[in-house]
Coordinates of N, CA and C in Angstrom, one line a residue:
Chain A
X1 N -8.7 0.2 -15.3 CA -9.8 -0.8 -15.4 C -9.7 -1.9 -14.4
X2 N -10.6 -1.7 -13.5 CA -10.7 -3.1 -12.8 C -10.5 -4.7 -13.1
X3 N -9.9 -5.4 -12.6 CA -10.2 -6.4 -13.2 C -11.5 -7.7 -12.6
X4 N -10.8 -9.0 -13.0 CA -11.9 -10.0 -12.6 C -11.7 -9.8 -11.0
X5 N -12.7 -10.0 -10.3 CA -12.6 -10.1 -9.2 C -13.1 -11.5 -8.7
X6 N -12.9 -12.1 -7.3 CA -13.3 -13.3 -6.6 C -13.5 -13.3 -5.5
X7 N -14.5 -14.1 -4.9 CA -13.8 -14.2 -3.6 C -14.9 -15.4 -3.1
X8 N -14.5 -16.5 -2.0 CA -13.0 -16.1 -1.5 C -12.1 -15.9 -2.1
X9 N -10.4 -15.8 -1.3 CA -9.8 -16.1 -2.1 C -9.1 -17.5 -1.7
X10 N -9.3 -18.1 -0.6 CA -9.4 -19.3 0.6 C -10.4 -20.2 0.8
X11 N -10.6 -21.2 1.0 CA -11.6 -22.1 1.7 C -11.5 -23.4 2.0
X12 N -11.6 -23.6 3.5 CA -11.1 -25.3 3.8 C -12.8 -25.6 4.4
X13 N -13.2 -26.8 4.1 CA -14.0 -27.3 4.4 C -14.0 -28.9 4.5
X14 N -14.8 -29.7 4.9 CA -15.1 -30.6 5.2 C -15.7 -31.5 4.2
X15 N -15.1 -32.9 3.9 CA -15.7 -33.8 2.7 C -17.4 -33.7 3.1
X16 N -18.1 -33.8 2.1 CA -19.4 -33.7 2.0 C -20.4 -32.3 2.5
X17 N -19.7 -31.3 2.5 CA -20.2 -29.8 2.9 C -20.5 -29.4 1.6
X18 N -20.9 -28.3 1.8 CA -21.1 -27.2 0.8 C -20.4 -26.1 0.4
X19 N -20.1 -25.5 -0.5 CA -19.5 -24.0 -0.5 C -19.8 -23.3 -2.1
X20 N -19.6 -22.5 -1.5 CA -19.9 -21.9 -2.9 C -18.6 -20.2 -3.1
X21 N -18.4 -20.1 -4.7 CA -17.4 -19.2 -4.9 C -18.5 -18.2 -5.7
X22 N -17.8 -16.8 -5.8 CA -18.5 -15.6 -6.3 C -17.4 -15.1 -7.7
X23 N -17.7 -14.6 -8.4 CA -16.9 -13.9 -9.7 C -17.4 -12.5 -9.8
X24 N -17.1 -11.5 -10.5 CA -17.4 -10.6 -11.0 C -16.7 -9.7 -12.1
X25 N -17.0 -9.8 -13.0 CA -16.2 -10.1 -14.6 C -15.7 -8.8 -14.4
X26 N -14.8 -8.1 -15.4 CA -14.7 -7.0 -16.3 C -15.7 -6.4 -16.4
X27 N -16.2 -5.5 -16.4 CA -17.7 -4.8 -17.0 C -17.6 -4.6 -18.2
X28 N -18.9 -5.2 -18.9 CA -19.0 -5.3 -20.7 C -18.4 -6.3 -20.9
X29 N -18.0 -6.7 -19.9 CA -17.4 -8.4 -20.8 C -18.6 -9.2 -20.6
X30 N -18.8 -9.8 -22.0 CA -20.3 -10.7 -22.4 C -19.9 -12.1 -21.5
X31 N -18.8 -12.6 -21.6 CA -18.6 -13.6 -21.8 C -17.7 -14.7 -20.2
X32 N -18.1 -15.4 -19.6 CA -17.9 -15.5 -18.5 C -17.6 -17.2 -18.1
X33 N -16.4 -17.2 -17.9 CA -15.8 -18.9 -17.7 C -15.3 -19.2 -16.3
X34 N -15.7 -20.7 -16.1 CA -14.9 -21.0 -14.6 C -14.3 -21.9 -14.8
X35 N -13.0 -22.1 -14.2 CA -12.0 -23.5 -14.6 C -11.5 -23.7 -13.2
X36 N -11.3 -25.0 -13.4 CA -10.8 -25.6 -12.2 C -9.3 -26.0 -12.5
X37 N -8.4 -25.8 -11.8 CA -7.1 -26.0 -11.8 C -6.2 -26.9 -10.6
X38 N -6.4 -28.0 -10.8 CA -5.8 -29.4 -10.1 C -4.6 -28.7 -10.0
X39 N -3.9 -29.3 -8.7 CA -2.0 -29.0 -8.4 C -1.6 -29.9 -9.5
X40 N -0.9 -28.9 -10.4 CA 0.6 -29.3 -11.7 C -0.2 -29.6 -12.9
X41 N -1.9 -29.3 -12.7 CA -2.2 -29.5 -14.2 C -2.6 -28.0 -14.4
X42 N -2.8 -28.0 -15.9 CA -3.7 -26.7 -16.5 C -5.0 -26.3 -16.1
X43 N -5.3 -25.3 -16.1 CA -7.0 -24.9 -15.7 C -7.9 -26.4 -16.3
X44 N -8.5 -26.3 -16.7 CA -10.0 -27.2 -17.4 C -11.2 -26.3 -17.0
X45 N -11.6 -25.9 -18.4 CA -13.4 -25.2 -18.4 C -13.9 -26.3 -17.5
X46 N -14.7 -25.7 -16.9 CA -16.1 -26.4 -16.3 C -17.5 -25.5 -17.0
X47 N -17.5 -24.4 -17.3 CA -18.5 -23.7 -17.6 C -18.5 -22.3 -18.4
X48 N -19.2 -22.2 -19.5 CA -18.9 -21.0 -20.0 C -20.1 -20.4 -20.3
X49 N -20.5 -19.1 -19.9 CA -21.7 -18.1 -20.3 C -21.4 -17.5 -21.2
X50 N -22.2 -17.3 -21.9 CA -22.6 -15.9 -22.9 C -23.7 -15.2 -22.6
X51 N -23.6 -14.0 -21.9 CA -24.4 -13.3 -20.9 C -24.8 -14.2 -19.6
X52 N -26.3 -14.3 -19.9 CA -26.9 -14.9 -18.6 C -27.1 -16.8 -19.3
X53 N -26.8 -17.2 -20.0 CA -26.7 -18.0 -21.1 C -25.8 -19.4 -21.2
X54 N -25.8 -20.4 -20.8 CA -25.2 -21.5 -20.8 C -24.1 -22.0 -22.2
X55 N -22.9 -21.8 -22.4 CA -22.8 -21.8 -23.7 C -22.2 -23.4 -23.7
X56 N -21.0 -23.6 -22.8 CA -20.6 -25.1 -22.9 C -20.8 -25.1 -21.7
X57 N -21.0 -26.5 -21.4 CA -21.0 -27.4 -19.9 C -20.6 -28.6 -19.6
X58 N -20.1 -28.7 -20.9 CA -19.7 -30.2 -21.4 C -18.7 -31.0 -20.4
X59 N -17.9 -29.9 -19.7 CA -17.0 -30.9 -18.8 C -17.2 -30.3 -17.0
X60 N -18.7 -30.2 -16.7 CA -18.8 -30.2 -15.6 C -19.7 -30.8 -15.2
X61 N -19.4 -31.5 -14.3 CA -19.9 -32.2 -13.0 C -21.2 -31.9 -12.2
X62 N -21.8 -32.4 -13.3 CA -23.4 -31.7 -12.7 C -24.3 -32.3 -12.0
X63 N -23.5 -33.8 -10.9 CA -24.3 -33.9 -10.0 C -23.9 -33.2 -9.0
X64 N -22.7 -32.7 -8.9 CA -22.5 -32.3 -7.7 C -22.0 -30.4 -7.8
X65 N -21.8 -30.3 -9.2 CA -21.4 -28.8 -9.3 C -22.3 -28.3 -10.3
X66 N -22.9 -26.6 -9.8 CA -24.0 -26.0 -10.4 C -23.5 -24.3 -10.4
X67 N -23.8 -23.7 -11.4 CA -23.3 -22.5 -11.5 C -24.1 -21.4 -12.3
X68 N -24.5 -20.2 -12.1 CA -25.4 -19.5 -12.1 C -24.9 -18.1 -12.5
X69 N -25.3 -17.1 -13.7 CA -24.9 -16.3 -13.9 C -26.0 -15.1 -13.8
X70 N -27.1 -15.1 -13.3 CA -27.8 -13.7 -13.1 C -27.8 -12.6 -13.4
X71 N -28.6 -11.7 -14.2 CA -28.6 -10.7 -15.0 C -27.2 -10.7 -15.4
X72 N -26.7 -11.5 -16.2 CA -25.8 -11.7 -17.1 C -24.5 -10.9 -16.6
X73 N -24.0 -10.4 -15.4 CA -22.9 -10.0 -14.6 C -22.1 -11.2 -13.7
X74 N -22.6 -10.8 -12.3 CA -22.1 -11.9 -11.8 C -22.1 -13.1 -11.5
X75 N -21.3 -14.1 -11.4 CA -22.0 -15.5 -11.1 C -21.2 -15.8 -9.8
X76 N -22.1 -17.7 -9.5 CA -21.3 -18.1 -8.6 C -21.3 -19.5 -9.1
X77 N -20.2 -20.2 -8.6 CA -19.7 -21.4 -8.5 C -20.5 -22.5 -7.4
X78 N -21.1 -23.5 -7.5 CA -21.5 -24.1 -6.0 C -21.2 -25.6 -6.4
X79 N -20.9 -25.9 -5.2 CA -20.0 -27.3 -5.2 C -20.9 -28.1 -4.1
X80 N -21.8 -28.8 -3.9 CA -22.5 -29.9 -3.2 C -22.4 -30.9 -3.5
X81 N -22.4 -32.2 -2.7 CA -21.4 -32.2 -1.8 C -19.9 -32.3 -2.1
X82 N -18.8 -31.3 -1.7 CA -18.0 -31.6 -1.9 C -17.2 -32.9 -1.7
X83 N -16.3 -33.2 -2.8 CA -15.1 -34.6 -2.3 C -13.7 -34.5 -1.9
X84 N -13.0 -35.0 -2.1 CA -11.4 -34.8 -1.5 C -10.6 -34.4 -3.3
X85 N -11.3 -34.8 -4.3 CA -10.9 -34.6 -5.3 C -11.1 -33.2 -6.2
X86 N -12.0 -32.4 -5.3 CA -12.6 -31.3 -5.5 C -11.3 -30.2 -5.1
X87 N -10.4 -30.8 -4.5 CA -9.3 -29.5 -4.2 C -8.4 -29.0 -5.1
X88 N -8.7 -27.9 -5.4 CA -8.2 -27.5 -6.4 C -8.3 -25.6 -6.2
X89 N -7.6 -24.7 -7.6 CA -8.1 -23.6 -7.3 C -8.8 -23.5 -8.5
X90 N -10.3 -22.4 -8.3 CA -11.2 -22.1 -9.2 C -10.8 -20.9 -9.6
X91 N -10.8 -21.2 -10.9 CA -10.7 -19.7 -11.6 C -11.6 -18.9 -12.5
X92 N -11.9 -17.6 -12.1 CA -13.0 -17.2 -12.9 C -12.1 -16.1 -14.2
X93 N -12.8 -16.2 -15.3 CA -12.0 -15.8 -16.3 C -13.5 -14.7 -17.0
X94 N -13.0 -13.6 -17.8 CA -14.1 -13.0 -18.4 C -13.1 -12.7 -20.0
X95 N -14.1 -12.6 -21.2 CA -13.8 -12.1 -22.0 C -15.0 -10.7 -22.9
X96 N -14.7 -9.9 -23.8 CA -15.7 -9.7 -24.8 C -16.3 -10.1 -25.1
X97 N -15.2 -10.6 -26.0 CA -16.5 -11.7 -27.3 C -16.4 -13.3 -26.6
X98 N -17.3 -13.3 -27.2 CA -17.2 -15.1 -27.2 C -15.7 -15.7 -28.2
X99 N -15.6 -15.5 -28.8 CA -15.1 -15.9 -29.8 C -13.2 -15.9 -28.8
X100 N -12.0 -16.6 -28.8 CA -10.8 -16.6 -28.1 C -10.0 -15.8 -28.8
X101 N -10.3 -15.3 -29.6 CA -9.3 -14.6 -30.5 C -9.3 -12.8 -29.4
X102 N -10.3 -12.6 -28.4 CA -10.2 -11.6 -27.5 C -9.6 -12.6 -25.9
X103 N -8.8 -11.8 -25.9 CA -8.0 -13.3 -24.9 C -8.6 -13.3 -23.9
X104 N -8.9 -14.6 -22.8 CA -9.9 -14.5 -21.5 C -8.8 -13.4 -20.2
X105 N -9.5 -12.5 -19.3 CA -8.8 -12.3 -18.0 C -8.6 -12.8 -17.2
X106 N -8.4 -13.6 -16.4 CA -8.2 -14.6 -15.4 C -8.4 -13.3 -13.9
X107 N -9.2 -13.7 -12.8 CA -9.1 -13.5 -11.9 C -8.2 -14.2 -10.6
X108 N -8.0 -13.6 -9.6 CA -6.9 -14.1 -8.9 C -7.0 -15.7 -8.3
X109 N -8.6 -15.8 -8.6 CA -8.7 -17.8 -8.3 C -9.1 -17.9 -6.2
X110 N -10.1 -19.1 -6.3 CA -10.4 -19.0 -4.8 C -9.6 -20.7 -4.7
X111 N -8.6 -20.8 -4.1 CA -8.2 -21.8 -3.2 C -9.2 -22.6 -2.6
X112 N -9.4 -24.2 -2.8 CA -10.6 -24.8 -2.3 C -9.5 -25.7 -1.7
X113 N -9.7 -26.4 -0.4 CA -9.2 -27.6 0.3 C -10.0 -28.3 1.0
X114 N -10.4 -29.1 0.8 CA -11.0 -30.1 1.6 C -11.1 -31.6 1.9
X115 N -11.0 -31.1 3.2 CA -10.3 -32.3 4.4 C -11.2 -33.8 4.2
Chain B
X1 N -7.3 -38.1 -21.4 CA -6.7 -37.4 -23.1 C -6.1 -36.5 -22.9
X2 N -4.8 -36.0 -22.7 CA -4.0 -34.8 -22.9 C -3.6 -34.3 -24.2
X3 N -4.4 -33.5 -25.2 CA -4.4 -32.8 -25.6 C -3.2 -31.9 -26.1
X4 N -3.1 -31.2 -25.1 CA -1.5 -30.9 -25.4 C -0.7 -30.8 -23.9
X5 N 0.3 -30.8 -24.5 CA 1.1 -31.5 -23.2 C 2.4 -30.3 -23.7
X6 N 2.7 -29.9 -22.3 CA 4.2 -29.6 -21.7 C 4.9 -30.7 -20.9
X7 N 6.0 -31.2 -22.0 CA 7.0 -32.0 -21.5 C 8.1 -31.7 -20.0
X8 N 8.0 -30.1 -20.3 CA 9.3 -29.8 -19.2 C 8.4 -29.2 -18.0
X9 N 8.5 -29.6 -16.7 CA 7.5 -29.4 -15.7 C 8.6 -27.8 -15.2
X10 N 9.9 -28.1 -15.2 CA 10.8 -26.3 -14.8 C 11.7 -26.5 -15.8
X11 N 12.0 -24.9 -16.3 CA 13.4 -24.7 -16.9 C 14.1 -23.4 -16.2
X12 N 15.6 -23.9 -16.2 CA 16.4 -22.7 -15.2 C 16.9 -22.2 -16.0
X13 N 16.9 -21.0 -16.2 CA 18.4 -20.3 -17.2 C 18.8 -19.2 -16.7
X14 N 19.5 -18.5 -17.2 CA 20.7 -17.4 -17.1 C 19.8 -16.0 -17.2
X15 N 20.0 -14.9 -16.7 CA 19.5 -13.4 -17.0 C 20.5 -13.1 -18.2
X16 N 19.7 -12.8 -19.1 CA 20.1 -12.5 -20.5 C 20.5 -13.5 -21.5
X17 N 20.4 -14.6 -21.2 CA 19.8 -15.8 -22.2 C 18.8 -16.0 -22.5
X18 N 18.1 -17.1 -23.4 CA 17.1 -17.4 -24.2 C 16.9 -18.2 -23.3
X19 N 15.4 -18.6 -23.5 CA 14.4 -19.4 -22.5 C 13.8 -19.6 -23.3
X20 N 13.3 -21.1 -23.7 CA 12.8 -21.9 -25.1 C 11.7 -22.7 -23.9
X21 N 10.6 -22.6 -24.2 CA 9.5 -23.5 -23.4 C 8.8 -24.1 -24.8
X22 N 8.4 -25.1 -24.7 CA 7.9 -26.3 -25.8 C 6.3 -26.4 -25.4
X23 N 5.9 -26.8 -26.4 CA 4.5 -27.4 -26.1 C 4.1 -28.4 -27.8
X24 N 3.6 -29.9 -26.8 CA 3.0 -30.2 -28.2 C 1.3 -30.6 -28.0
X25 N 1.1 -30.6 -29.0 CA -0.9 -30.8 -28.8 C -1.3 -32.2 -30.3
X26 N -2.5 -32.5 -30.4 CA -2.8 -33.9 -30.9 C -3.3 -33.8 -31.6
X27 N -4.6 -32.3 -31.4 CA -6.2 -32.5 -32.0 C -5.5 -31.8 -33.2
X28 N -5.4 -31.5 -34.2 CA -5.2 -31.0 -35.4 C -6.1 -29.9 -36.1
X29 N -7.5 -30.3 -35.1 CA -8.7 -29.3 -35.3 C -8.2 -27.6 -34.5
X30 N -7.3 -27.7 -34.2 CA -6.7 -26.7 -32.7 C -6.7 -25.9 -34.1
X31 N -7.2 -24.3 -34.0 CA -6.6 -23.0 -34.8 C -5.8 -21.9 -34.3
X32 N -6.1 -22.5 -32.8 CA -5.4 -20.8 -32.4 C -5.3 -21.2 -30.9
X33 N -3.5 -20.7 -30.7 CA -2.3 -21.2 -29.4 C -2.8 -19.8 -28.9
X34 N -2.0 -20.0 -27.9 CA -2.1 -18.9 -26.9 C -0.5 -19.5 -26.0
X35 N -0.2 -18.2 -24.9 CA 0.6 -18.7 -24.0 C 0.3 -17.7 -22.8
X36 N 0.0 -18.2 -21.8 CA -0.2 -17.6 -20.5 C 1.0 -17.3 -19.7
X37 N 1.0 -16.8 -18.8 CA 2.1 -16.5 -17.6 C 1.5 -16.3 -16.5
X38 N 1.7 -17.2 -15.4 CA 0.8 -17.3 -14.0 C 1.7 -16.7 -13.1
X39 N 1.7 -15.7 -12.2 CA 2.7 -15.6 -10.8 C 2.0 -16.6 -9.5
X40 N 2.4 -16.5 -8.4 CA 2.3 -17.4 -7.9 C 0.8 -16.4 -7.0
X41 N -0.2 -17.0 -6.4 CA -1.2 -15.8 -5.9 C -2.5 -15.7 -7.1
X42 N -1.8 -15.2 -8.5 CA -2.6 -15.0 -9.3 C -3.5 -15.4 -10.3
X43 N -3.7 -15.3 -11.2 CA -4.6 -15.8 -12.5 C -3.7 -15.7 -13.4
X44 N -3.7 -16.7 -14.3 CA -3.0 -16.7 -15.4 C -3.5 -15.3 -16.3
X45 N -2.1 -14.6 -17.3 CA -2.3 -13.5 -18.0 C -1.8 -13.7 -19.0
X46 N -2.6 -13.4 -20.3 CA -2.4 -13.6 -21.3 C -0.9 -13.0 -21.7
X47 N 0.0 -13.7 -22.6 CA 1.0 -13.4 -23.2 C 1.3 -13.0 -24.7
X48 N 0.7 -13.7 -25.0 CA 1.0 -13.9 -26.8 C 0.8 -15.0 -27.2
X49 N -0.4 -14.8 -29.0 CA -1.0 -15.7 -29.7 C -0.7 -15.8 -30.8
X50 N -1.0 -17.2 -31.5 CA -0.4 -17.3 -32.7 C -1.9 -18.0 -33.9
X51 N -2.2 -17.4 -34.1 CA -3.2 -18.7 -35.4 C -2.1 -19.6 -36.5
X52 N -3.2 -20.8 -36.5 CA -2.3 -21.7 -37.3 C -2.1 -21.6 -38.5
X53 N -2.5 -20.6 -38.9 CA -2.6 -20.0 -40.5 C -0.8 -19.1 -41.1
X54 N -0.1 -19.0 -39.2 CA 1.1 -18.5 -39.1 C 1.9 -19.1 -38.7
X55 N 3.3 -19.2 -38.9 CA 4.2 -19.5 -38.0 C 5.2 -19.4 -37.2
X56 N 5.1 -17.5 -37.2 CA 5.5 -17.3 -35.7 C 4.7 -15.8 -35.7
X57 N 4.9 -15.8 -34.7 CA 4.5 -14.1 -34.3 C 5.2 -13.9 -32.8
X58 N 5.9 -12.6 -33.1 CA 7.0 -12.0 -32.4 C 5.9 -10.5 -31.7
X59 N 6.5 -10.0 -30.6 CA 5.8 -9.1 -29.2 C 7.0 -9.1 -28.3
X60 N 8.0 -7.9 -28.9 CA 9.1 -7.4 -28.1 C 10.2 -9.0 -27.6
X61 N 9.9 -8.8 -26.9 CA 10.8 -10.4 -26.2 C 10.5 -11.3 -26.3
X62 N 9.1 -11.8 -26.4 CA 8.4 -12.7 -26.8 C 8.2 -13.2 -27.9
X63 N 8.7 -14.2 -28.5 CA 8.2 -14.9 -30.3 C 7.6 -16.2 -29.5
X64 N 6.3 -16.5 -30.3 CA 6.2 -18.1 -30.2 C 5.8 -18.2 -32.2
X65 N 6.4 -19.6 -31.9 CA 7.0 -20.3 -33.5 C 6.0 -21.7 -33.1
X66 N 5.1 -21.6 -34.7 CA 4.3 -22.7 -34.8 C 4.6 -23.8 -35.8
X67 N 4.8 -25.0 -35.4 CA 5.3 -26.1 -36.7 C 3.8 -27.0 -36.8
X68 N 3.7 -26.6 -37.7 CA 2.2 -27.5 -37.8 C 1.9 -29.2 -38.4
X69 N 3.0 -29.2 -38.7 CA 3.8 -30.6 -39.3 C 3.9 -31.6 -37.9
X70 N 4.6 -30.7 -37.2 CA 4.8 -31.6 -36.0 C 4.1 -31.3 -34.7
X71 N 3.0 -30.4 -35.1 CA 2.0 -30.3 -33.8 C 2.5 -29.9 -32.3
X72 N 3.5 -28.7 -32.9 CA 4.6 -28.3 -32.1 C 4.4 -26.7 -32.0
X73 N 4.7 -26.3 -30.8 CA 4.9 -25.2 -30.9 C 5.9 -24.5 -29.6
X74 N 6.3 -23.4 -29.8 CA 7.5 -23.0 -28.7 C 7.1 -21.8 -28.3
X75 N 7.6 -20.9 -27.4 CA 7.4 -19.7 -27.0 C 9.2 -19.4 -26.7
X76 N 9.8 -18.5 -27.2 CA 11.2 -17.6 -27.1 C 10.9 -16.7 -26.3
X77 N 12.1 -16.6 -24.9 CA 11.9 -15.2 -24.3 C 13.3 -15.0 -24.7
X78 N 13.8 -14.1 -24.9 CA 15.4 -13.2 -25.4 C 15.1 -11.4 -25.2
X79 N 15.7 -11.2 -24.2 CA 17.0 -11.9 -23.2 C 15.8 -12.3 -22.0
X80 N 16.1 -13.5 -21.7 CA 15.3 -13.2 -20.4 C 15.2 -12.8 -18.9
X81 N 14.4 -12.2 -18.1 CA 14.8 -11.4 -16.9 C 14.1 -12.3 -15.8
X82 N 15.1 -11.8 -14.9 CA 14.3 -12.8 -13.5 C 13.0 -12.1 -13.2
X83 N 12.2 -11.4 -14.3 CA 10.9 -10.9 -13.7 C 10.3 -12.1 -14.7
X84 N 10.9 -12.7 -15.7 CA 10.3 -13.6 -16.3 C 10.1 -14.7 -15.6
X85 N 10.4 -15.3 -14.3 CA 10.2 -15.9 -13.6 C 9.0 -16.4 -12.9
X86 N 8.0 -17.7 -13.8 CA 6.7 -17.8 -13.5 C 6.5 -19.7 -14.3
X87 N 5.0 -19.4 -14.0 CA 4.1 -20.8 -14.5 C 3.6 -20.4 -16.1
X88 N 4.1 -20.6 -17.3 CA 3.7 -20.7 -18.4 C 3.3 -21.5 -18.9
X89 N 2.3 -20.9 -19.2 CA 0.9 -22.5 -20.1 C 0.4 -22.1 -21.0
X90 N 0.9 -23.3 -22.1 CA 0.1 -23.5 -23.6 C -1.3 -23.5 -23.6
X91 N -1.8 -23.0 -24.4 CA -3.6 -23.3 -24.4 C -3.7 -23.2 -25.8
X92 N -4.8 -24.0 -26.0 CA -5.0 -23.9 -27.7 C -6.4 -24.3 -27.9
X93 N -7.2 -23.4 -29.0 CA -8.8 -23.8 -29.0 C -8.2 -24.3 -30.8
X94 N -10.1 -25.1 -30.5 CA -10.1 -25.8 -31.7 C -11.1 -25.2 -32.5
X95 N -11.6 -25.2 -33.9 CA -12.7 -24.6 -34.4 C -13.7 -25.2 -34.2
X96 N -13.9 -26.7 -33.5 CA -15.4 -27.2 -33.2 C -15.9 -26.7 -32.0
X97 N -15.0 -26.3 -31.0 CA -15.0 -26.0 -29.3 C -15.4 -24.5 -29.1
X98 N -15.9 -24.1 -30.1 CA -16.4 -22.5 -29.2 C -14.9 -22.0 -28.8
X99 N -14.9 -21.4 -27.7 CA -13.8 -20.4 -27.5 C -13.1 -21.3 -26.3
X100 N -13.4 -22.7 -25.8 CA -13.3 -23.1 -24.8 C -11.7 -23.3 -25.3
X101 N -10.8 -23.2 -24.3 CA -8.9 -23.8 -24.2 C -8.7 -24.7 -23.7
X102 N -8.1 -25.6 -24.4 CA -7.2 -26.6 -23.5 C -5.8 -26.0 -23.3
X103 N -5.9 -26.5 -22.2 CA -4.6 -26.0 -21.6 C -3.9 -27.1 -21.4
X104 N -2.3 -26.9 -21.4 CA -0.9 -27.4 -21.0 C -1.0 -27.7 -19.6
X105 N 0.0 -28.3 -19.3 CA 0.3 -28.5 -17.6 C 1.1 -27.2 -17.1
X106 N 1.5 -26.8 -17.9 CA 2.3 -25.6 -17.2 C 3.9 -25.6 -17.0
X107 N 4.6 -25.3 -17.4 CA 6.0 -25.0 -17.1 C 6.9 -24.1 -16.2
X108 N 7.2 -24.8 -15.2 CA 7.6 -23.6 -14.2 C 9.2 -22.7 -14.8
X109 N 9.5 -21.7 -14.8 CA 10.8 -21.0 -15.9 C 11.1 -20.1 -14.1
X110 N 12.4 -20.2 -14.4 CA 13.2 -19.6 -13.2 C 14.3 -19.0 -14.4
X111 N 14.5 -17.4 -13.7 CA 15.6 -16.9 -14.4 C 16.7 -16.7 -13.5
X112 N 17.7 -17.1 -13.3 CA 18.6 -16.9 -12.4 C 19.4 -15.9 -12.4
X113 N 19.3 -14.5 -11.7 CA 20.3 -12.7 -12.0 C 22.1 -13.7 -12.2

């Protein structure tokens, strides 16, 4: 079984650019999350789908970060404009159910740096 | 608000000793721990869960033990191998929060052959 996939898996850019990251879950997994993971802390949700479907958003940054899940498969992450606080790695996670008791997969995460 | 917190940022031990990693958390609303294992490159992967309705649940070398009194919980590796050698993080949802996890800061574990 394949798993979560990403990409990039890299990206240096410049304060006030754009960039944007890609996911592509487990197949049949409903359920679709991105966390941001600062150096020496734990992930933190920024966003969670159920299908094509907004379920939390409570801890993202929605002047500057927007995220999209299209025919309820893949999404992407987009970050305008980025800041210097923005570096971190993004992780795209998929589950079954909604519900945590089916544990999330983590994909291998895109490295963001910006200068 | 840190939520729950890993006190020990690395622990070093022996190949074929026990490896005790700690974790404590605040919200009380929390029902259900988890524990991840990150390599370095990768995504964290799930380990072993516990609901708080239990207090411990054992998976070969892996036990994690829940004290709900003191908003504590541990993960046991015995014996442990230098392939155990990673980033392990607490995560714990609550029953108001959907399926969303707070996560720990992470514990770096070095097994030394």
């Amino acid at each position: 079984e394949a798993g979560v996939a990403q990409s990039p898996r890299y990206k240096i850019i410049e304060k006030r650019q754009s960039v944007a990251f890609w996911c592509n879950p487990i197949s049949g997994h409903a359920t679709l999350y991105w966390y941001q993971q600062i150096l020496g802390q734990g992930p933190k949700l920024l966003i969670q789908f159920q299908n094509n479907g907004v379920v939390d958003d409570s801890q993202l940054p929605k002047d500057r970060f927007s995220a999209e899940r299209l025919k309820g498969v893949d999404s992407t992450l987009k970050i305008q404009p980025a800041k210097l606080e923005d570096s971190a790695v993004y992780l795209c996670a998929s589950s079954f159910y909604r519900t945590v008791y089916n544990e999330q997969f983590f994909g291998p995460g895109t490295r963001l740096t910006v200068l | 608000d840190q939520q729950v917190k890993q006190n020990s940022p690395s622990l070093s031990v022996q190949e074929g000793r026990i490896s005790i990693l700690n974790c404590d958390y605040t919200n009380s609303m929390f029902d259900y721990f988890l524990w991840y294992k990150k390599y370095p490159a990768e995504g964290p992967t799930f380990l072993i869960s516990i609901s708080s309705i239990k207090d411990k649940n054992e998976d070969g070398r892996f036990t994690v033990f829940l004290n709900k009194s003191a908003k504590h919980l541990s993960l046991h590796i015995v014996p442990s191998q230098p392939g155990d050698s990673a980033v392990y993080f607490c995560a714990a949802r609550g029953e108001t929060s959907g399926s969303r996890l707070t996560f720990g800061e992470g514990t770096q574990l070095t097994v030394n052959p």
